[in-house]
Short mmCIF file of C-alpha atoms in Angstrom, two decimals:
data_model
loop_
_atom_site.label_atom_id
_atom_site.label_comp_id
_atom_site.label_asym_id
_atom_site.label_seq_id
_atom_site.Cartn_x
_atom_site.Cartn_y
_atom_site.Cartn_z
CA MET I 12 -7.74 21.14 31.46
CA THR I 13 -6.87 23.82 28.91
CA VAL I 14 -3.91 23.47 26.56
CA ALA I 15 -2.17 26.36 28.33
CA ALA I 16 -2.59 24.63 31.69
CA LYS I 17 -1.43 21.40 30.14
CA ARG I 18 1.68 23.11 28.75
CA PHE I 19 2.43 24.76 32.11
CA ALA I 20 2.08 21.46 33.97
CA TYR I 21 4.28 19.78 31.40
CA VAL I 22 7.05 22.40 31.72
CA VAL I 23 6.98 22.27 35.54
CA GLY I 24 7.08 18.50 35.46
CA ALA I 25 10.00 18.54 33.06
CA CYS I 26 11.95 20.97 35.29
CA LEU I 27 11.33 18.86 38.39
CA ALA I 28 12.44 15.79 36.48
CA CYS I 29 15.67 17.55 35.55
CA LEU I 30 16.37 18.49 39.20
CA VAL I 31 15.74 14.94 40.35
CA ALA I 32 17.98 13.57 37.61
CA ILE I 33 20.84 15.84 38.67
CA ALA I 34 20.61 14.74 42.32
CA ALA I 35 20.09 11.05 41.60
CA ALA I 36 22.44 8.30 40.51
CA PRO I 37 22.72 7.57 36.73
CA ALA I 38 19.31 6.52 35.45
CA GLN I 39 18.65 2.99 34.32
CA ALA I 40 16.95 2.11 31.04
CA HIS I 41 13.17 2.45 31.04
CA ALA I 42 10.65 0.21 29.35
CA VAL I 43 8.58 1.64 26.51
CA VAL I 44 5.43 3.28 27.87
CA HIS I 45 2.25 4.62 26.31
CA PRO I 46 1.06 8.20 26.73
CA SER I 47 -1.77 8.79 29.14
CA ALA I 48 -5.06 10.32 28.03
CA ASP I 49 -3.90 13.52 29.74
CA ASP I 50 -0.85 13.64 27.46
CA ILE I 51 -2.81 13.72 24.19
CA VAL I 52 -4.26 16.90 22.72
CA LEU I 53 -6.62 16.79 19.72
CA GLY I 54 -7.38 20.05 17.97
CA GLY I 55 -6.23 22.07 20.99
CA VAL I 56 -8.26 20.12 23.57
CA VAL I 57 -6.82 17.57 26.02
CA TYR I 58 -8.25 14.15 25.16
CA SER I 59 -9.24 13.27 28.73
CA ALA I 60 -11.31 16.47 28.95
CA SER I 61 -13.16 16.12 25.67
CA HIS I 62 -12.71 14.41 22.33
CA PRO I 63 -14.74 13.83 19.15
CA GLU I 64 -16.56 10.55 18.55
CA THR I 65 -14.27 9.95 15.57
CA ALA I 66 -11.26 9.56 17.90
CA SER I 67 -10.87 6.96 20.65
CA TYR I 68 -7.83 6.17 22.74
CA ASP I 69 -6.96 2.91 24.54
CA GLU I 70 -4.40 3.87 27.15
CA SER I 71 -3.44 0.26 27.94
CA SER I 72 -2.32 -0.46 24.36
CA GLY I 73 -1.35 3.07 23.38
CA VAL I 74 -3.62 2.97 20.30
CA LEU I 75 -5.41 6.10 19.14
CA THR I 76 -8.06 5.11 16.58
CA LEU I 77 -9.14 7.70 14.06
CA GLU I 78 -12.32 6.70 12.24
CA TYR I 79 -13.28 9.30 9.63
CA TYR I 80 -11.66 11.95 11.80
CA ASP I 81 -11.82 15.52 10.50
CA GLY I 82 -10.26 17.95 12.91
CA GLY I 83 -7.21 19.74 14.24
CA GLY I 84 -3.70 18.53 14.93
CA ILE I 85 -2.51 15.88 17.36
CA GLN I 86 0.00 16.79 20.04
CA VAL I 87 1.50 14.27 22.46
CA PHE I 88 3.55 15.27 25.48
CA GLY I 89 6.29 12.78 26.26
CA GLN I 90 8.13 12.13 29.50
CA SER I 91 11.75 13.12 29.83
CA ASP I 92 14.20 10.24 29.20
CA VAL I 93 11.36 7.72 28.82
CA GLU I 94 10.77 5.84 25.58
CA SER I 95 7.13 6.23 24.64
CA GLN I 96 5.11 4.86 21.74
CA LEU I 97 1.82 6.03 20.26
CA THR I 98 0.03 4.01 17.57
CA ILE I 99 -2.48 5.80 15.37
CA ASN I 100 -4.88 3.27 13.85
CA LEU I 101 -6.73 4.53 10.78
CA VAL I 102 -10.24 3.54 9.72
CA GLY I 103 -11.67 5.05 6.54
CA TYR I 104 -10.68 8.51 5.31
CA ASN I 105 -9.24 10.90 7.90
CA GLN I 106 -8.14 14.51 7.63
CA ILE I 107 -6.07 16.70 9.93
CA SER I 108 -6.22 20.39 9.06
CA CYS I 109 -3.97 22.94 10.75
CA THR I 110 -4.13 26.58 9.73
CA GLY I 111 -3.42 28.50 12.90
CA GLU I 112 -0.30 29.07 14.97
CA PRO I 113 2.07 26.06 14.67
CA ASP I 114 2.74 25.84 18.43
CA ILE I 115 -0.99 25.78 19.20
CA ASP I 116 -2.21 23.71 16.25
CA PRO I 117 0.56 21.32 15.13
CA GLY I 118 0.09 18.62 12.52
CA ILE I 119 1.23 15.57 14.48
CA ARG I 120 3.80 16.22 17.17
CA MET I 121 5.26 14.01 19.88
CA THR I 122 8.04 15.74 21.78
CA GLY I 123 9.50 16.13 25.23
CA GLY I 124 11.02 12.67 25.63
CA LYS I 125 11.97 9.74 23.43
CA GLY I 126 8.71 9.37 21.60
CA SER I 127 7.87 7.40 18.44
CA ILE I 128 4.65 7.22 16.45
CA GLU I 129 3.33 4.45 14.22
CA ILE I 130 0.49 5.14 11.78
CA THR I 131 -1.16 1.93 10.64
CA SER I 132 -4.36 0.32 9.36
CA THR I 133 -5.66 -3.18 8.74
CA ASP I 134 -7.60 -2.37 5.58
CA ARG I 135 -6.65 0.41 3.20
CA ALA I 136 -7.30 3.66 5.10
CA TYR I 137 -6.19 7.22 4.58
CA LEU I 138 -4.76 10.13 6.52
CA GLU I 139 -4.43 13.49 4.82
CA LEU I 140 -2.51 15.95 6.96
CA VAL I 141 -2.63 19.55 5.74
CA ALA I 142 -0.53 21.99 7.76
CA ASN I 143 -1.16 25.20 5.82
CA TYR I 144 0.07 27.96 8.08
CA THR I 145 -0.64 31.60 7.33
CA TYR I 146 0.47 32.83 10.75
CA SER I 147 2.92 35.71 10.50
CA GLY I 148 6.06 34.92 12.44
CA ILE I 149 9.40 33.19 12.24
CA TYR I 150 9.34 29.57 13.41
CA PRO I 151 12.51 27.48 13.41
CA ASN I 152 10.61 24.18 13.11
CA LEU I 153 7.42 24.34 11.10
CA CYS I 154 6.67 20.62 10.63
CA GLY I 155 3.83 18.51 9.36
CA VAL I 156 4.96 15.65 11.62
CA MET I 157 7.56 15.96 14.39
CA VAL I 158 8.79 13.12 16.62
CA ASP I 159 11.77 12.59 18.86
CA GLU I 160 12.60 9.14 17.50
CA ASN I 161 10.86 7.31 14.61
CA LEU I 162 7.77 7.76 12.51
CA THR I 163 6.57 4.40 11.14
CA VAL I 164 3.90 4.01 8.47
CA SER I 165 2.74 0.39 8.30
CA GLY I 166 -0.02 -2.04 7.42
CA ASN I 167 -2.26 -0.65 4.68
CA ALA I 168 -2.04 2.97 5.75
CA ASP I 169 -2.00 5.65 3.03
CA VAL I 170 -0.54 8.84 4.50
CA TRP I 171 -0.26 12.23 2.80
CA VAL I 172 1.60 15.06 4.54
CA TRP I 173 1.45 18.58 3.16
CA THR I 174 3.30 21.36 4.95
CA ALA I 175 2.82 24.84 3.55
CA SER I 176 3.23 28.49 4.45
CA SER I 177 2.34 31.63 2.57
CA SER I 178 3.97 33.84 5.20
CA SER I 179 6.24 36.57 3.90
CA ASP I 180 8.55 35.89 6.85
CA HIS I 181 11.38 33.46 6.32
CA VAL I 182 10.20 30.18 7.85
CA ARG I 183 11.96 26.88 8.15
CA GLY I 184 9.67 24.05 7.15
CA SER I 185 9.78 20.26 7.05
CA GLY I 186 7.34 17.61 5.99
CA ILE I 187 8.57 15.18 8.65
CA CYS I 188 11.17 15.91 11.31
CA CYS I 189 12.74 13.12 13.39
CA GLN I 190 15.15 14.44 15.97
CA ASP I 191 17.03 11.20 16.65
CA GLY I 192 15.49 8.67 14.32
CA GLY I 193 13.94 8.39 10.89
CA VAL I 194 10.93 7.51 8.78
CA ILE I 195 10.09 3.82 8.30
CA VAL I 196 7.59 2.77 5.63
CA LYS I 197 6.80 -0.94 5.55
CA ASP I 198 4.24 -3.67 4.73
CA HIS I 199 1.79 -2.29 2.14
CA ALA I 200 1.83 1.33 3.31
CA ARG I 201 2.16 4.40 1.11
CA LEU I 202 3.67 7.77 2.03
CA LYS I 203 3.62 11.06 0.12
CA VAL I 204 5.11 14.30 1.44
CA TRP I 205 4.89 17.82 0.03
CA VAL I 206 6.51 20.94 1.46
CA THR I 207 5.59 24.27 -0.15
CA LEU I 208 6.93 27.50 1.30
CA ASP I 209 6.63 31.01 -0.08
CA TRP I 210 9.63 32.45 1.78
CA SER I 211 12.09 30.01 3.33
CA ASN I 212 15.07 29.70 5.62
CA GLY I 213 15.10 25.99 4.79
CA CYS I 214 12.73 23.62 3.06
CA TYR I 215 13.03 19.89 3.87
CA GLY I 216 11.05 16.80 2.91
CA ILE I 217 12.49 14.62 5.68
CA GLU I 218 14.70 16.11 8.36
CA SER I 219 16.70 13.77 10.61
CA TYR I 220 19.60 14.21 12.99
CA SER I 221 20.27 10.51 13.53
CA ILE I 222 23.82 9.30 12.92
CA SER I 223 23.04 5.57 13.11
CA THR I 224 20.10 4.95 10.76
CA PRO I 225 19.02 6.42 7.40
CA ALA I 226 16.44 9.18 7.42
CA LEU I 227 14.21 6.96 5.27
CA VAL I 228 14.00 3.17 5.47
CA ALA I 229 11.43 1.79 3.03
CA THR I 230 10.49 -1.87 2.67
CA THR I 231 6.87 -1.33 1.61
CA ASP I 232 5.63 -2.92 -1.60
CA ASP I 233 3.89 0.35 -2.47
CA GLU I 234 5.50 3.73 -3.21
CA VAL I 235 7.07 6.68 -1.41
CA SER I 236 7.47 10.23 -2.68
CA PHE I 237 8.37 13.65 -1.35
CA GLU I 238 8.56 17.05 -3.02
CA CYS I 239 9.90 20.37 -1.78
CA THR I 240 9.38 23.76 -3.42
CA THR I 241 9.96 27.35 -2.34
CA GLY I 242 9.13 30.59 -4.05
CA HIS I 243 11.91 32.64 -2.53
CA GLY I 244 14.81 32.13 -0.20
CA ALA I 245 16.82 29.05 0.72
CA ASN I 246 17.42 25.88 -1.23
CA THR I 247 15.18 22.85 -1.00
CA PHE I 248 16.35 19.52 0.42
CA ALA I 249 14.54 16.26 -0.26
CA VAL I 250 16.38 14.76 2.72
CA TYR I 251 18.36 16.65 5.31
CA GLN I 252 20.52 14.35 7.43
CA PRO I 253 23.85 15.96 8.26
CA GLY I 254 24.94 13.03 10.43
CA ALA I 255 24.83 10.29 7.76
CA SER I 256 26.53 9.60 4.44
CA VAL I 257 23.67 7.62 2.86
CA PRO I 258 20.27 8.91 4.03
CA LEU I 259 18.17 6.39 2.11
CA GLY I 260 17.68 2.72 2.94
CA LEU I 261 15.56 1.21 0.17
CA TYR I 262 14.86 -2.50 0.56
CA GLY I 263 12.12 -3.68 -1.74
CA VAL I 264 10.06 -0.54 -2.18
CA PRO I 265 9.32 -0.55 -5.93
CA TYR I 266 9.50 3.17 -6.56
CA VAL I 267 10.66 6.28 -4.71
CA GLU I 268 10.32 9.73 -6.25
CA VAL I 269 11.93 12.88 -4.91
CA ALA I 270 11.75 16.46 -6.10
CA ALA I 271 14.12 19.03 -4.63
CA VAL I 272 17.42 20.75 -5.39
CA TYR I 273 19.65 18.96 -2.87
CA VAL I 274 20.19 16.13 -0.42
CA ALA I 275 22.27 17.09 2.62
CA THR I 276 24.52 14.51 4.31
CA ASN I 277 27.76 14.56 6.26
CA ASN I 278 29.52 14.84 2.90
CA GLY I 279 27.86 18.17 2.26
CA MET I 280 25.17 18.97 -0.27
CA ASP I 281 25.40 15.86 -2.43
CA GLY I 282 23.74 14.62 -5.55
CA PHE I 283 20.93 12.12 -5.31
CA ASN I 284 22.64 9.02 -6.71
CA PHE I 285 23.92 6.93 -3.80
CA GLY I 286 24.47 3.75 -5.82
CA LEU I 287 21.79 1.87 -3.89
CA PRO I 288 21.93 -1.91 -4.51
CA SER I 289 19.16 -3.29 -6.77
CA TYR I 290 17.96 0.19 -7.73
CA SER I 291 18.31 2.22 -10.90
CA PHE I 292 18.53 5.99 -10.59
CA SER I 293 17.31 8.51 -13.15
CA ALA I 294 16.33 12.14 -13.55
CA ILE I 295 12.65 12.40 -14.45
CA GLY I 296 12.40 16.18 -14.69
CA PRO I 297 13.95 19.44 -13.46
CA ASN I 298 15.14 18.74 -9.89
CA ALA I 299 13.12 15.50 -9.87
CA TYR I 300 14.55 12.02 -9.54
CA ALA I 301 13.39 8.43 -9.24
CA TYR I 302 14.78 5.31 -7.60
CA LYS I 303 13.32 2.29 -9.35
CA LEU I 304 13.69 -1.26 -8.18
CA GLU I 305 15.30 -3.45 -10.83
CA THR I 306 13.55 -6.69 -11.75
CA GLY I 307 14.80 -9.96 -10.32
CA TRP I 308 16.00 -11.04 -6.90
CA LEU I 309 15.92 -8.64 -3.98
CA LYS I 310 17.15 -9.34 -0.46
CA VAL I 311 15.11 -7.72 2.33
CA GLY I 312 16.81 -8.27 5.66
CA SER I 313 17.43 -12.01 5.74
CA LYS I 314 14.62 -12.83 3.28
CA TRP I 315 14.37 -12.86 -0.51
CA ARG I 316 11.74 -11.53 -2.91
CA TYR I 317 11.44 -11.56 -6.71
CA TYR I 318 10.44 -8.31 -8.36
CA LEU I 319 8.56 -8.40 -11.67
CA GLY I 320 8.41 -4.65 -12.31
CA ASP I 321 5.56 -2.13 -12.22
CA GLY I 322 5.22 -2.55 -8.47
CA GLU I 323 4.55 -6.29 -8.69
CA PHE I 324 6.33 -9.07 -6.80
CA VAL I 325 5.85 -12.80 -7.28
CA THR I 326 3.25 -13.82 -4.69
CA ASN I 327 1.52 -17.15 -4.01
CA ASP I 328 3.25 -18.68 -7.01
CA PHE I 329 6.19 -20.67 -8.31
CA ARG I 330 9.07 -18.97 -10.12
CA SER I 331 11.80 -20.71 -12.14
CA ASP I 332 15.24 -19.15 -12.35
CA LYS I 333 18.44 -20.73 -13.70
CA ASN I 334 16.92 -24.23 -13.88
CA LYS I 335 15.68 -24.06 -10.29
CA THR I 336 12.14 -23.55 -9.01
CA TYR I 337 11.14 -21.39 -6.05
CA TYR I 338 7.89 -20.49 -4.31
CA PHE I 339 6.86 -17.12 -2.88
CA ASP I 340 4.24 -16.61 -0.17
CA ALA I 341 1.37 -14.13 -0.02
CA ASP I 342 3.73 -11.34 1.07
CA GLY I 343 6.17 -12.09 -1.74
CA PHE I 344 8.89 -13.73 0.35
CA MET I 345 10.70 -16.85 -0.82
CA VAL I 346 9.60 -19.98 1.03
CA THR I 347 12.01 -22.44 2.62
CA GLY I 348 11.14 -25.81 4.12
CA TRP I 349 7.73 -27.42 3.69
CA LYS I 350 4.92 -25.64 1.86
CA LYS I 351 1.44 -26.90 0.96
CA VAL I 352 0.26 -25.64 -2.41
CA ALA I 353 -3.12 -26.61 -3.92
CA GLY I 354 -3.39 -29.61 -1.60
CA ALA I 355 0.12 -30.97 -2.29
CA TRP I 356 3.24 -30.67 -0.15
CA TYR I 357 6.56 -29.42 -1.52
CA PHE I 358 9.95 -29.03 0.09
CA PHE I 359 12.20 -26.06 -0.61
CA SER I 360 15.83 -26.09 0.48
CA ARG I 361 16.33 -24.47 3.84
CA ASN I 362 19.60 -23.16 2.45
CA GLY I 363 18.71 -21.47 -0.82
CA GLY I 364 14.98 -22.05 -1.31
CA ALA I 365 15.18 -24.22 -4.44
CA MET I 366 12.47 -26.89 -4.85
CA GLN I 367 13.81 -30.35 -4.01
CA PHE I 368 13.31 -33.65 -5.83
CA GLY I 369 13.97 -37.29 -4.97
CA TRP I 370 15.05 -38.31 -1.48
CA VAL I 371 15.28 -35.52 1.12
CA LYS I 372 16.19 -35.82 4.78
CA ASP I 373 14.56 -33.26 7.07
CA GLY I 374 14.28 -33.31 10.83
CA GLY I 375 15.93 -36.73 10.99
CA LYS I 376 13.37 -38.34 8.63
CA TRP I 377 13.45 -39.22 4.95
CA TYR I 378 10.91 -38.11 2.37
CA TYR I 379 10.52 -38.69 -1.34
CA LEU I 380 9.59 -35.89 -3.72
CA SER I 381 8.33 -36.65 -7.21
CA SER I 382 9.76 -35.25 -10.46
CA GLY I 383 7.18 -32.47 -10.06
CA GLY I 384 8.30 -31.76 -6.51
CA THR I 385 5.20 -33.11 -4.76
CA MET I 386 5.70 -35.18 -1.63
CA ALA I 387 4.96 -38.89 -2.16
CA THR I 388 2.85 -40.91 0.28
CA GLY I 389 1.87 -44.58 0.57
CA TRP I 390 3.46 -47.32 -1.53
CA GLN I 391 6.20 -46.20 -3.91
CA LYS I 392 8.22 -48.39 -6.29
CA LEU I 393 11.53 -46.77 -7.12
CA GLY I 394 13.49 -48.85 -9.59
CA SER I 395 12.89 -52.42 -8.47
CA THR I 396 12.46 -51.56 -4.79
CA TRP I 397 9.30 -50.87 -2.84
CA TYR I 398 9.06 -48.25 -0.09
CA TYR I 399 6.25 -47.12 2.14
CA LEU I 400 5.79 -43.46 3.09
CA ASP I 401 3.40 -42.37 5.83
CA VAL I 402 0.07 -41.42 4.26
CA ASN I 403 -0.14 -38.24 6.34
CA SER I 404 3.38 -36.99 6.98
CA GLY I 405 5.14 -38.61 4.01
CA ALA I 406 7.95 -39.86 6.28
CA MET I 407 9.66 -43.05 5.08
CA LYS I 408 8.85 -46.10 7.22
CA THR I 409 11.38 -48.58 8.59
CA GLY I 410 11.10 -51.75 10.69
CA TRP I 411 7.77 -53.50 11.24
CA GLN I 412 4.75 -51.70 9.81
CA LYS I 413 1.13 -52.84 9.68
CA ILE I 414 -0.43 -51.72 6.42
CA GLY I 415 -3.88 -52.71 5.24
CA GLY I 416 -4.15 -55.32 7.99
CA LYS I 417 -0.85 -57.02 7.05
CA TRP I 418 2.64 -56.77 8.48
CA TYR I 419 5.70 -55.73 6.46
CA TRP I 420 9.34 -55.20 7.27
CA PHE I 421 11.39 -52.30 5.89
CA GLU I 422 15.17 -52.07 6.09
CA SER I 423 16.89 -49.02 7.60
CA SER I 424 17.18 -47.80 4.00
CA GLY I 425 13.40 -48.01 3.72
CA ALA I 426 13.50 -50.87 1.20
CA MET I 427 10.74 -53.45 1.66
CA LYS I 428 12.10 -56.85 2.69
CA THR I 429 11.11 -60.16 1.06
CA GLY I 430 12.18 -63.70 1.94
CA TRP I 431 13.67 -64.84 5.22
CA LEU I 432 14.11 -62.34 8.06
CA ARG I 433 15.77 -62.96 11.40
CA SER I 434 14.85 -60.57 14.20
CA GLY I 435 16.62 -61.44 17.46
CA SER I 436 16.41 -65.23 17.71
CA THR I 437 13.17 -65.46 15.72
CA TRP I 438 12.76 -66.20 12.02
CA TYR I 439 10.03 -64.73 9.83
CA TYR I 440 9.17 -65.12 6.21
CA LEU I 441 8.07 -62.22 4.00
CA GLN I 442 6.29 -63.24 0.83
CA SER I 443 6.97 -61.81 -2.63
CA SER I 444 4.38 -59.12 -1.87
CA GLY I 445 6.32 -58.24 1.28
CA ALA I 446 3.48 -59.38 3.55
CA MET I 447 4.54 -61.42 6.57
CA ALA I 448 3.58 -65.10 6.30
CA THR I 449 1.38 -66.83 8.90
CA GLY I 450 0.13 -70.41 9.01
CA TRP I 451 1.39 -73.11 6.61
CA LEU I 452 3.70 -72.02 3.82
CA LYS I 453 5.67 -74.05 1.27
CA VAL I 454 9.04 -72.51 0.43
CA GLY I 455 10.67 -74.38 -2.40
CA SER I 456 9.90 -78.05 -1.63
CA THR I 457 9.78 -77.57 2.14
CA TRP I 458 6.81 -76.84 4.37
CA TYR I 459 7.01 -74.40 7.29
CA TYR I 460 4.56 -73.13 9.84
CA PHE I 461 4.36 -69.58 11.16
CA ASP I 462 2.20 -68.65 14.13
CA SER I 463 -0.10 -65.60 14.26
CA SER I 464 2.85 -63.37 15.23
CA GLY I 465 4.72 -64.56 12.13
CA ALA I 466 7.35 -66.46 14.17
CA MET I 467 8.58 -69.68 12.50
CA ALA I 468 7.71 -72.88 14.41
CA THR I 469 10.42 -75.29 15.60
CA GLY I 470 10.25 -78.49 17.64
CA ALA I 471 6.84 -79.97 18.52
CA ARG I 472 3.83 -77.78 17.85
CA THR I 473 0.13 -78.52 18.24
CA ILE I 474 -1.86 -77.10 15.36
CA ASN I 475 -5.63 -77.47 15.21
CA GLY I 476 -5.45 -80.30 17.78
CA LYS I 477 -2.74 -82.23 15.95
CA THR I 478 0.93 -82.37 16.91
CA TYR I 479 3.60 -81.67 14.28
CA ARG I 480 7.39 -81.76 14.57
CA PHE I 481 9.67 -79.17 12.98
CA SER I 482 13.48 -79.13 12.72
CA SER I 483 15.62 -76.40 14.21
CA SER I 484 15.60 -74.84 10.71
CA GLY I 485 11.80 -74.88 10.77
CA ALA I 486 11.33 -77.60 8.17
CA TRP I 487 8.31 -79.85 8.81
CA ILE I 488 9.53 -83.36 9.71
CA ALA I 489 6.39 -85.26 10.59
#
């Protein structure tokens, strides 16, 4: 199928869908769907008809894998009123080059419905998108990337978007345009956007018409930057979001750099300083600004991180702050609850994250944490009292416990019992070591006998073929 035929079929289908929608009852919400192979066009050719070996699409998961791809733009045709999601998985270094007519050879475009795109990679991989249009004509939306909803850059993806035009006609160009969403950069991803126009009716780094979410939400531990320049014509806008008052949501990204004349919000053409929490703001050159994460604690959603500066967070390590000690995992988030570090278990408050010491109750059980925070196991003498903590879980033991082939009794407080113990109607004797006595035992000046279960003998009892008599208190009479 040619692109022209594909476009014709798409338009007819969209019109029929509109007619059906008018005649039908109000539509119900649809589940997110993935584009079909017929809906994806690579370099002007429908994927299902032909595609390069460097691109493979799994329709069931909606994942388009680019492995050292070097070709034309990617266009995805969505379905009206249906939320659709395409994931572009990067392997190695990939390049999209678009130099022809924007409608025929877009950068990355997913339109016609409620489409979102996520660009991701497991290992560090790259996508360089160059939309350098020389076509002579006026285009209201010359975009490197255009989506209906959100563009997400995640994992270890490194994405560069360059939108340019040397046309002498006044064009309107954007690096990334999200009709009803925004750009999300998370995990360890990196995003850089350049827009360079010779003559311009508008030059935008990120263009968004959402009124509910910022045009840029960045939680990545790498960096984000976008730059807009024009030789003649209209002003440049780092972010154009006329429906929002604060177009930037920065939550842990160490550094964001923007270069443009303005930011446009519902307050007009504002300055760049939005007073973002945990970020310093500074001018770093003519029409160039930086948002830099301040060192110390940073809340990301419901989690906490500790920023050291220069793009570094505390990871896989302890951190002391205001006489309290915390631990941060491999992703730099503060740990709560139990954590095993170098073979030892620690407990961090579930309400605050501080390392705990001494007795701690968790999940209905008691544990003891040393002065260094490590979980104790086995026998522990605290003051003058002995306790026993499970050798595997560290949980404090109570009641009867068999340890090393001997029986011991621990109070509800966990303290090891010595001396006389009455359990039900039966008496037992626990020696100074805590071990339950069996057989003959002299307590003070009185002899007693305890059977193999530890129960004290009373009345007549045959022992080794000989009968002995014991009082009701257990004392041997004869």
